[in-house]
């Protein structure tokens, strides 16, 4: 039997007393495509950093080619052929493709001077190895994400890599680009290089990998050949919960159907979305899914006044609108919880109170002077209502857990009397317990307060459980509408897979 | 997850003020010990209350610009231009005799309006360039600083405008209830700004924008408008400093107070302002300006030249940076 | 079309247009003595600008170099007077080393204490100037006292012409010094790993660290070179004007940074070139010097510089926004 290329044996790691990993064992065989699956915050990135020598494990051992390597450093890890491609690629946008590719080699060989002809030759060979064609003189910053990724992969392979670790490589890719990436990954494998594919997207894992390891809350849950898994079993392993056959049932009030809350008719923004028509009634939760680049975020931004220049008709509670600014959108009751909570949603160093009240200060101010008692009282009540775990609203929001942070962002919009709530990836990076709680809150808001919710998500079970309708979007258009009550997760998954 | 960290962060905010007070006391004690008979005289403190307000106002202005991660390198230019424009106005409407004898209160009121208006327009120009055209604050205010100083030069042709009406001089030199007028102005303005920053939508929005400009957009804050107004406020504070400066010295010149620029940046940073944005208090800046005033007055009593005091200010800034880095590392 | 994509080409085009316009207003602009004078005024500012270019490329900013230049020139000439030394090479080496040592302080604070370069260099500039004026002295050393060797060196002309009225003028040989320094910096930036690391740090400091650049070395090279060039240029300036003034160069940082930005360097780091900087410096110096030719009062100089900075930066912002779109 062959020796594993790299093997982690009962690795444990703590940060400031908090357990990040416990007893994790993981073996990667030469030339295999291995998937490391887990939700955000499950410990995936800690494992990557231990393999690449960035972190030292507190317990357990790391073996490379069958030999224990105590105190693995980044340099040693690279010397043993481990290369990591981080999500941000670590490329230089202001330098050319050729130079980005050649820099590592020059540094490794401890060169002092640059031989530009050599740089180009080296770069050309690196790209040939992947059988891709890129302009060597293009600035990397001007390339699309997929192009940057290719440069990052080519660069990693230049240093005699034996194991390529890719951290969430498909996050910003279109389906087409994902296919191209998978071709490259198979190509790499044929050259005898192992690939560790770190992801939380089930469809992709099932498609690309040969073996699969699932971790949850810092522990390994299960490991085995990919063929033994299906989406349901991976989800169960990742979340620790059975997929409950739960649905959100929207019951229109007796009598006449209520007036529509949000109406889109033929909404078009060239290059982003086309001819979108959709009606949301009070109390409805409509799911929206589609691949990256489907135009779903552009649509959300248009509804929130951040994308202007669209044509078509938009009405809220019957009133025709042309939203030209976020303020206008908020005034008409639109609220948006952005995709990236940390960079777009929160003011990390500021207090929970300020984060919650950010959008409603003006409402509670006279001549710009804030009515402090009123505002503090509102915040206090919101902390209680949303079950935000904190002793005081003065605590910086950055110290809360992901789930609590997301509640703060949602609470912000409840304070503005939102009528249409757009959630983009509402539970990304939220732990399982909080996730269920956030779902419960969202359903409650729709059911009891009559909010219309538009939930954009990649998480199929999330959509099926929380929405009464699901709309699929592709290449800027709505391609299908499903009644969630009569749809299973498998069906939605298959439909999404079919969108190419 | 980390309750221990939490309390420490809470204490830290108060810590900054406590640390500043401690530094101030240390400077006070050291200077008293070094100049036992001269430093502790009433006259010394009285003169500090006349000198520090102009720098204090400039430092508060700098802090406001820093709240959104910016900087205003044109404040001193604004101060001088404001004084010069008001001075030119007086020389145009008043005779030599009126200048020296007449209180000329109506004219002085117009002069104050001209000076503050100058600050308003200059600040609005900065705000326009930074908030609307999105020019980096350093470059924008570096350019406008040249522009304002250049205009001041063009107006005066180089030399100082000397001789202001008596009641104008009162703003910089006078006393009310035995307290220096500039000091009273500083107290009122500092109080107002402190209120503006902590109790109004404008102030809180500036802190939020400085913490995360992108999130501010998604929260529906009027970022452009708020940043614009912050530079207008900075400009007006600059012109107020210009009024006090020209009143105190009875003159206005294009290159007065050039070392104030560095000092204002230093005081703002020392006062706990985060130059990257999101944090800063009037109280911190006020204590910092007091501390540095005590320091330089002590050295002046010891007959250090103004150049050496510049040296000490620079060294102090670097020392503070080094100490803060060291403390944060722990 | 590709050539127009390069910012140097755009700057050169603007420069030529400006020259034509100034020449139309007053044809005397094209007189050889005016052009020679213009070139001469480029030398000192140009050498300093090359140092500032390095700092901007690395993502920083430097407002301390005028103080360093003044300190280097004044200390060097004081030392020469004290020892009676009459060489040329030695003093320039000394001035360069003084600037370099000051630059090392900037590097230390920027890299080790991770403080914003603007604030660090405001501090070091004030310290050095304060020390110079407060401890070393405030009096100028004028032509009577200046070491003749330096003056003779700086007087060297490449070509000498005679005016119709019999007076002589020439093209200073110092332009060769400027050219040599520019070439050296160009080679450093283009063909050495250190040079490329400056671009890399300015592009993305975190990525540069991950790739394995030694950022401490890079920062030392950047700020020490900037300081060294300032020191060198300071002494050259003093030799050319036959005067050692410890108050020299006050406020010059704005002109020089403006020139470098005008030459296409990005204030955010990672973009800029030696050729662009040379063009930017030429443009700024030309516009300032030509005000007299265009019969504009010299008090307008700062207004003009201010407007140029504002317009140039607005234009860069506009360009970058288009590039992103």
Coordinates of C-alpha atoms in Angstrom, one line a residue, chain A:
Chain A
X1 CA 0.0 0.0 0.0
X2 CA 1.3 3.5 -0.8
X3 CA 2.2 5.9 1.8
X4 CA 0.0 9.0 2.2
X5 CA 1.5 12.1 0.9
X6 CA 0.5 14.0 3.9
X7 CA -1.2 12.8 7.0
X8 CA -2.7 14.5 10.0
X9 CA -3.0 12.3 13.1
X10 CA -5.4 13.4 15.8
X11 CA -4.7 17.0 15.4
X12 CA -5.9 19.4 18.1
X13 CA -5.8 23.2 18.0
X14 CA -7.0 25.8 20.4
X15 CA -7.1 29.6 20.0
X16 CA -7.2 31.5 23.2
X17 CA -8.7 28.5 25.0
X18 CA -11.4 28.0 22.3
X19 CA -11.3 24.7 20.6
X20 CA -10.9 25.0 16.9
X21 CA -9.9 21.4 16.0
X22 CA -10.1 18.2 18.1
X23 CA -8.7 14.8 17.1
X24 CA -8.8 15.4 13.4
X25 CA -7.1 12.8 11.3
X26 CA -6.9 13.2 7.6
X27 CA -4.7 11.5 5.0
X28 CA -4.2 12.6 1.4
X29 CA -2.9 10.0 -1.0
X30 CA -0.6 11.0 -3.9
X31 CA -2.5 12.1 -7.0
X32 CA -6.0 11.9 -5.5
X33 CA -8.7 14.6 -5.6
X34 CA -9.9 14.9 -2.0
X35 CA -12.7 17.1 -0.8
X36 CA -12.7 18.7 2.6
X37 CA -16.3 19.6 3.3
X38 CA -17.7 21.7 6.2
X39 CA -19.8 24.7 6.9
X40 CA -18.2 28.0 7.4
X41 CA -16.5 28.1 10.8
X42 CA -16.2 24.3 11.0
X43 CA -12.4 24.4 11.1
X44 CA -11.6 23.9 7.4
X45 CA -9.3 26.9 7.1
X46 CA -7.5 25.9 10.3
X47 CA -6.8 22.5 8.8
X48 CA -5.4 24.2 5.6
X49 CA -3.2 26.5 7.7
X50 CA -1.9 23.5 9.7
X51 CA -1.0 21.6 6.5
X52 CA 0.8 24.6 5.1
X53 CA 2.7 25.3 8.3
X54 CA 1.0 28.6 9.2
X55 CA -0.3 27.3 12.4
X56 CA 1.3 24.8 14.7
X57 CA -1.0 22.1 16.1
X58 CA -1.3 21.8 19.9
X59 CA -1.8 18.0 19.8
X60 CA -1.2 15.3 17.3
X61 CA 1.4 14.9 14.6
X62 CA 1.9 15.7 10.9
X63 CA 3.5 13.1 8.7
X64 CA 4.8 13.7 5.3
X65 CA 5.7 10.7 3.1
X66 CA 5.4 8.5 6.2
X67 CA 7.8 10.6 8.3
X68 CA 6.8 12.7 11.3
X69 CA 7.5 16.4 10.8
X70 CA 7.6 18.1 14.1
X71 CA 7.0 21.9 14.0
X72 CA 6.2 22.1 10.3
X73 CA 7.0 25.6 9.0
X74 CA 5.6 27.3 5.9
X75 CA 9.0 27.0 4.2
X76 CA 9.2 23.3 4.9
X77 CA 5.7 22.7 3.8
X78 CA 6.4 24.4 0.5
X79 CA 9.6 22.4 0.2
X80 CA 7.6 19.2 0.5
X81 CA 5.4 20.3 -2.3
X82 CA 2.4 21.7 -0.5
X83 CA 0.9 24.7 -2.2
X84 CA -2.1 26.7 -1.1
X85 CA -4.3 28.8 -3.3
X86 CA -6.2 31.2 -1.0
X87 CA -9.5 32.7 -1.8
X88 CA -7.9 36.1 -2.6
X89 CA -5.2 34.4 -4.7
X90 CA -2.4 36.6 -3.3
X91 CA -1.6 38.0 -6.8
X92 CA -0.4 41.5 -7.7
X93 CA -3.0 43.3 -9.7
X94 CA -0.6 46.0 -10.8
X95 CA 1.9 43.5 -12.3
X96 CA 1.7 41.5 -15.6
X97 CA 0.7 37.9 -15.8
X98 CA 4.2 37.0 -16.7
X99 CA 5.7 38.7 -13.7
X100 CA 3.2 37.3 -11.3
X101 CA 4.1 33.8 -12.5
X102 CA 7.8 34.3 -12.4
X103 CA 8.2 36.1 -9.1
X104 CA 8.1 33.0 -6.9
X105 CA 10.7 31.2 -8.9
X106 CA 13.0 34.2 -8.8
X107 CA 12.5 34.5 -5.0
X108 CA 13.1 30.8 -4.4
X109 CA 16.3 30.9 -6.4
X110 CA 17.2 34.0 -4.4
X111 CA 17.9 35.9 -7.5
X112 CA 18.9 39.6 -7.3
X113 CA 18.1 40.6 -10.9
X114 CA 15.2 40.2 -13.3
X115 CA 15.8 38.7 -16.8
X116 CA 12.7 39.7 -18.6
X117 CA 13.2 37.3 -21.4
X118 CA 13.5 34.5 -18.9
X119 CA 10.4 35.7 -17.1
X120 CA 8.3 35.5 -20.2
X121 CA 9.7 32.1 -21.1
X122 CA 9.1 30.7 -17.6
X123 CA 5.6 32.1 -17.6
X124 CA 4.8 30.8 -21.1
X125 CA 5.9 27.3 -20.0
X126 CA 3.8 27.5 -16.8
X127 CA 0.6 28.4 -18.8
X128 CA 1.4 25.7 -21.4
X129 CA 1.4 23.2 -18.7
X130 CA -2.2 24.0 -17.9
X131 CA -2.9 24.2 -21.6
X132 CA -4.4 27.7 -21.3
X133 CA -3.8 30.8 -23.2
X134 CA -3.5 34.1 -21.5
X135 CA -1.9 37.4 -22.5
X136 CA 1.4 37.4 -20.7
X137 CA 1.6 41.2 -20.8
X138 CA -1.9 41.8 -19.4
X139 CA -2.1 43.3 -16.0
X140 CA -3.5 40.7 -13.6
X141 CA -5.9 43.3 -12.1
X142 CA -7.6 43.6 -15.5
X143 CA -8.3 39.8 -15.7
X144 CA -11.7 38.3 -14.7
X145 CA -11.7 36.2 -11.5
X146 CA -11.3 33.0 -13.5
X147 CA -8.3 34.3 -15.2
X148 CA -6.7 35.3 -11.9
X149 CA -7.4 31.8 -10.6
X150 CA -5.6 30.3 -13.5
X151 CA -2.6 32.5 -12.9
X152 CA -2.7 31.5 -9.2
X153 CA -2.9 27.8 -10.1
X154 CA -0.1 28.0 -12.7
X155 CA 2.0 29.8 -10.2
X156 CA 1.5 27.2 -7.5
X157 CA 2.3 24.4 -9.9
X158 CA 5.6 26.0 -10.9
X159 CA 7.2 25.1 -7.6
X160 CA 7.2 21.3 -8.0
X161 CA 3.9 21.0 -6.2
X162 CA 2.7 17.6 -5.2
X163 CA -0.4 18.8 -3.3
X164 CA -2.5 21.7 -4.3
X165 CA -4.9 23.0 -1.7
X166 CA -7.7 25.1 -3.1
X167 CA -9.7 27.1 -0.6
X168 CA -13.3 27.6 -1.9
X169 CA -12.1 27.9 -5.5
X170 CA -15.5 28.2 -7.1
X171 CA -16.9 31.0 -4.9
X172 CA -16.7 33.7 -7.6
X173 CA -16.9 31.6 -10.7
X174 CA -19.7 31.2 -13.2
X175 CA -20.8 27.7 -14.0
X176 CA -19.0 27.8 -17.3
X177 CA -15.8 28.8 -15.5
X178 CA -16.3 26.1 -12.9
X179 CA -16.3 23.5 -15.7
X180 CA -13.1 24.9 -17.0
X181 CA -11.6 24.8 -13.6
X182 CA -12.6 21.2 -13.1
X183 CA -11.0 20.3 -16.4
X184 CA -7.8 21.9 -15.1
X185 CA -8.1 20.1 -11.8
X186 CA -8.3 16.7 -13.7
X187 CA -5.4 17.8 -15.8
X188 CA -3.3 18.5 -12.7
X189 CA -4.3 15.1 -11.3
X190 CA -3.1 13.4 -14.5
X191 CA 0.3 15.0 -13.8
X192 CA 0.4 13.1 -10.5
X193 CA -0.5 16.0 -8.3
X194 CA -3.0 15.6 -5.5
X195 CA -5.6 18.2 -5.0
X196 CA -7.4 19.1 -1.8
X197 CA -10.6 20.8 -2.7
X198 CA -12.1 22.8 0.2
X199 CA -15.7 23.6 -0.2
X200 CA -19.1 23.8 1.2
X201 CA -20.9 23.3 -2.1
X202 CA -22.3 19.8 -2.3
X203 CA -22.9 19.6 -6.0
X204 CA -19.3 20.5 -6.8
X205 CA -17.9 18.1 -4.3
X206 CA -19.8 15.2 -5.6
X207 CA -18.8 16.1 -9.1
X208 CA -15.1 16.6 -8.7
X209 CA -13.7 14.5 -5.9
X210 CA -12.8 10.9 -5.3
X211 CA -12.7 10.9 -1.6
X212 CA -14.5 13.2 0.9
X213 CA -13.9 14.2 4.4
X214 CA -16.6 16.1 6.3
X215 CA -15.8 18.1 9.4
X216 CA -18.1 19.8 11.8
X217 CA -17.3 22.0 14.8
X218 CA -13.6 21.1 14.6
X219 CA -14.1 17.3 14.5
X220 CA -14.0 14.9 11.7
X221 CA -17.5 13.5 11.1
X222 CA -17.0 11.1 8.3
X223 CA -14.6 10.1 5.6
X224 CA -15.0 7.9 2.6
X225 CA -15.1 7.4 -1.2
X226 CA -17.3 10.1 -2.8
X227 CA -19.4 7.5 -4.4
X228 CA -20.8 6.6 -1.0
X229 CA -22.4 10.0 -0.5
X230 CA -25.3 11.9 -1.8
X231 CA -26.3 15.5 -1.1
X232 CA -28.6 14.5 1.8
X233 CA -25.9 12.5 3.5
X234 CA -23.3 15.3 3.1
X235 CA -25.7 17.9 4.4
X236 CA -26.6 15.7 7.4
X237 CA -22.9 15.2 8.1
X238 CA -22.1 18.9 7.7
X239 CA -25.0 20.3 9.7
X240 CA -25.5 17.4 12.1
X241 CA -29.2 17.7 11.4
X242 CA -31.5 15.6 9.5
X243 CA -33.1 17.4 6.7
X244 CA -36.4 18.1 8.1
X245 CA -39.3 17.9 5.7
X246 CA -40.4 21.3 6.8
X247 CA -42.1 23.9 4.7
X248 CA -43.2 27.5 5.2
X249 CA -46.8 27.6 4.4
X250 CA -48.2 31.0 3.3
X251 CA -51.8 31.3 4.1
X252 CA -53.5 34.2 2.3
X253 CA -56.0 35.8 4.5
X254 CA -59.6 34.6 4.0
X255 CA -61.5 36.4 1.4
X256 CA -59.9 38.3 -1.4
X257 CA -56.2 37.9 -2.0
X258 CA -54.2 40.7 -0.4
X259 CA -52.9 43.5 -2.6
X260 CA -49.4 42.8 -3.9
X261 CA -46.6 44.3 -1.9
X262 CA -43.8 44.3 -4.5
X263 CA -44.4 44.1 -8.2
X264 CA -41.7 43.9 -10.8
X265 CA -42.7 44.1 -14.4
X266 CA -40.2 43.6 -17.2
X267 CA -37.3 44.9 -15.1
X268 CA -34.3 45.1 -17.4
X269 CA -30.7 46.3 -16.9
X270 CA -28.6 45.5 -19.9
X271 CA -25.7 43.2 -19.0
X272 CA -27.2 42.3 -15.7
X273 CA -30.8 41.2 -15.9
X274 CA -33.6 41.1 -18.4
X275 CA -37.4 41.2 -18.3
X276 CA -37.9 40.2 -14.7
X277 CA -41.5 40.0 -13.6
X278 CA -42.4 38.9 -10.1
X279 CA -45.1 39.7 -7.5
X280 CA -44.6 39.4 -3.8
X281 CA -47.5 39.6 -1.4
X282 CA -47.4 40.5 2.2
X283 CA -46.3 37.5 4.3
X284 CA -44.7 35.6 1.4
X285 CA -41.2 34.3 1.5
X286 CA -39.9 33.9 -2.0
X287 CA -36.6 32.1 -2.6
X288 CA -34.3 33.1 -5.4
X289 CA -31.5 30.9 -6.5
X290 CA -29.2 30.7 -9.5
X291 CA -25.6 30.4 -10.2
X292 CA -23.1 33.2 -9.6
X293 CA -23.4 35.7 -12.5
X294 CA -27.1 34.9 -12.9
X295 CA -27.8 38.6 -12.1
X296 CA -29.5 37.9 -8.8
X297 CA -27.3 40.3 -6.8
X298 CA -27.7 43.0 -9.5
X299 CA -31.4 42.6 -9.2
X300 CA -31.3 42.9 -5.4
X301 CA -29.1 46.0 -5.7
X302 CA -31.6 47.5 -8.2
X303 CA -34.4 47.0 -5.7
X304 CA -32.3 48.6 -3.0
X305 CA -31.5 51.7 -5.1
X306 CA -27.8 50.9 -5.7
X307 CA -28.2 49.9 -9.3
X308 CA -29.8 52.6 -11.3
X309 CA -30.5 52.9 -15.0
X310 CA -32.9 49.9 -15.3
X311 CA -36.0 50.0 -17.3
X312 CA -39.4 48.4 -16.6
X313 CA -41.9 48.9 -13.9
X314 CA -41.5 48.6 -10.1
X315 CA -44.3 49.1 -7.6
X316 CA -44.4 48.8 -3.9
X317 CA -47.9 48.7 -2.4
X318 CA -49.2 49.9 -5.7
X319 CA -47.0 53.0 -5.9
X320 CA -44.8 53.1 -9.0
X321 CA -41.2 53.8 -8.1
X322 CA -37.9 54.7 -9.6
X323 CA -35.4 54.1 -6.9
X324 CA -32.4 56.3 -7.3
X325 CA -30.7 56.0 -4.0
X326 CA -30.6 53.7 -1.0
X327 CA -32.3 56.4 1.1
X328 CA -35.2 56.4 -1.3
X329 CA -35.4 52.6 -1.2
X330 CA -35.4 52.6 2.6
X331 CA -38.0 55.3 2.7
X332 CA -40.3 53.0 0.6
X333 CA -39.7 50.1 3.0
X334 CA -37.1 48.1 1.2
X335 CA -34.4 46.6 3.3
X336 CA -31.3 44.6 2.1
X337 CA -29.1 42.3 4.1
X338 CA -25.9 42.1 2.0
X339 CA -24.0 39.0 1.0
X340 CA -20.8 39.8 2.8
X341 CA -21.7 40.6 6.4
X342 CA -18.3 41.7 7.5
X343 CA -17.4 44.1 4.7
X344 CA -20.8 45.3 3.7
X345 CA -23.1 44.8 6.7
X346 CA -21.3 45.6 9.9
X347 CA -19.3 48.4 11.5
X348 CA -17.1 46.0 13.4
X349 CA -15.5 48.3 16.0
X350 CA -18.7 50.1 16.7
X351 CA -21.2 49.1 19.4
X352 CA -24.2 46.7 18.8
X353 CA -26.5 49.6 19.4
X354 CA -24.9 51.8 16.8
X355 CA -25.0 49.0 14.3
X356 CA -28.6 48.3 14.9
X357 CA -29.6 51.9 14.8
X358 CA -27.4 53.0 11.9
X359 CA -30.3 53.3 9.5
X360 CA -32.9 54.8 11.8
X361 CA -31.1 57.5 13.7
X362 CA -32.5 60.1 11.4
X363 CA -36.0 59.0 12.2
X364 CA -35.5 59.5 15.9
X365 CA -33.8 62.8 15.8
X366 CA -35.1 66.3 16.0
X367 CA -32.9 68.9 14.2
X368 CA -30.4 66.1 13.9
X369 CA -30.2 65.7 17.7
X370 CA -30.7 62.1 18.6
X371 CA -33.4 61.3 21.1
X372 CA -31.2 59.1 23.3
X373 CA -33.7 57.6 25.7
X374 CA -36.0 56.6 22.8
X375 CA -33.2 55.2 20.8
X376 CA -31.5 53.3 23.6
X377 CA -34.9 51.8 24.6
X378 CA -35.5 50.6 21.0
X379 CA -32.1 49.0 20.9
X380 CA -32.6 47.3 24.2
X381 CA -35.9 45.9 23.1
X382 CA -34.5 44.7 19.8
X383 CA -31.7 42.9 21.6
X384 CA -34.2 41.0 23.6
X385 CA -36.6 40.3 20.8
X386 CA -33.9 39.0 18.5
X387 CA -32.3 37.0 21.4
X388 CA -28.9 38.6 20.7
X389 CA -26.5 37.1 23.3
X390 CA -24.8 40.0 24.9
X391 CA -24.7 41.6 28.3
X392 CA -24.9 45.1 26.9
X393 CA -25.6 46.9 23.6
X394 CA -22.4 48.9 24.1
X395 CA -20.2 45.9 23.2
X396 CA -18.5 46.2 19.8
X397 CA -20.4 44.1 17.3
X398 CA -17.2 42.5 16.1
X399 CA -17.1 40.4 19.3
X400 CA -20.3 38.7 18.6
X401 CA -20.6 35.3 16.8
X402 CA -21.6 35.1 13.2
X403 CA -25.2 34.2 14.0
X404 CA -25.6 37.1 16.5
X405 CA -24.0 39.5 14.0
X406 CA -26.5 38.5 11.4
X407 CA -29.3 39.2 13.8
X408 CA -28.0 42.6 14.4
X409 CA -28.1 43.4 10.7
X410 CA -31.6 42.0 10.4
X411 CA -32.6 44.0 13.5
X412 CA -31.3 47.2 11.8
X413 CA -34.0 46.8 9.2
X414 CA -36.8 45.9 11.5
X415 CA -36.1 49.3 13.2
X416 CA -36.7 51.1 9.8
X417 CA -40.2 49.5 9.5
X418 CA -39.2 47.6 6.4
X419 CA -41.9 46.1 4.3
X420 CA -39.8 44.2 1.8
X421 CA -36.8 42.4 3.2
X422 CA -34.2 41.2 0.8
X423 CA -31.8 38.7 2.3
X424 CA -28.7 37.8 0.3
X425 CA -27.2 34.6 1.7
X426 CA -28.9 35.0 5.1
X427 CA -27.0 32.3 6.9
X428 CA -23.6 32.2 5.3
X429 CA -21.0 31.6 7.9
X430 CA -23.6 31.1 10.7
X431 CA -23.4 28.1 13.0
X432 CA -26.1 25.5 12.8
X433 CA -28.0 26.5 16.0
X434 CA -28.1 30.1 15.0
X435 CA -29.1 29.2 11.5
X436 CA -32.3 27.5 12.7
X437 CA -33.0 30.5 15.0
X438 CA -32.5 33.0 12.2
X439 CA -34.8 31.0 10.0
X440 CA -37.4 31.0 12.7
X441 CA -37.1 34.7 13.1
X442 CA -37.5 35.3 9.3
X443 CA -40.5 33.1 9.1
X444 CA -42.0 34.8 12.1
X445 CA -41.5 38.2 10.5
X446 CA -43.3 37.1 7.4
X447 CA -46.1 35.3 9.1
X448 CA -46.8 37.7 12.0
X449 CA -45.7 41.1 10.7
X450 CA -46.7 40.5 7.1
X451 CA -43.2 41.3 5.7
X452 CA -42.5 40.2 2.2
X453 CA -39.2 38.4 2.1
X454 CA -37.0 37.8 -0.9
X455 CA -34.4 35.2 0.1
X456 CA -31.4 34.8 -2.2
X457 CA -29.5 31.7 -1.3
X458 CA -27.3 28.8 -2.6
X459 CA -28.4 26.7 0.2
X460 CA -31.2 24.5 -1.3
X461 CA -32.5 23.1 2.0
X462 CA -32.7 26.6 3.4
X463 CA -34.8 27.7 0.4
X464 CA -37.1 24.7 0.5
X465 CA -37.7 24.9 4.2
X466 CA -38.3 28.6 4.5
X467 CA -39.9 29.7 1.3
X468 CA -43.4 29.3 -0.1
X469 CA -42.2 29.8 -3.6
X470 CA -38.8 29.5 -5.3
X471 CA -37.7 31.3 -8.4
X472 CA -34.7 30.1 -10.4
X473 CA -32.6 32.7 -12.2
X474 CA -30.2 32.1 -15.0
X475 CA -28.3 34.5 -17.2
X476 CA -30.3 37.5 -16.0
X477 CA -33.7 35.9 -16.5
X478 CA -36.2 34.1 -14.3
X479 CA -36.3 30.7 -15.8
X480 CA -38.6 28.7 -13.5
X481 CA -40.9 29.2 -10.6
X482 CA -41.6 26.4 -8.1
X483 CA -44.1 25.9 -5.4
X484 CA -42.0 25.0 -2.4
X485 CA -44.6 22.9 -0.8
X486 CA -44.6 20.4 -3.6
X487 CA -40.9 20.5 -4.4
X488 CA -38.1 18.4 -2.9
X489 CA -34.6 19.5 -2.4
X490 CA -33.4 17.0 -5.0
X491 CA -35.6 18.5 -7.6
X492 CA -34.3 22.0 -7.0
X493 CA -30.8 20.7 -7.0
X494 CA -31.3 18.9 -10.3
X495 CA -32.8 21.9 -11.9
X496 CA -29.9 24.1 -10.7
X497 CA -27.5 21.5 -12.0
X498 CA -29.3 21.6 -15.4
X499 CA -28.6 25.4 -15.7
X500 CA -25.5 25.5 -17.8

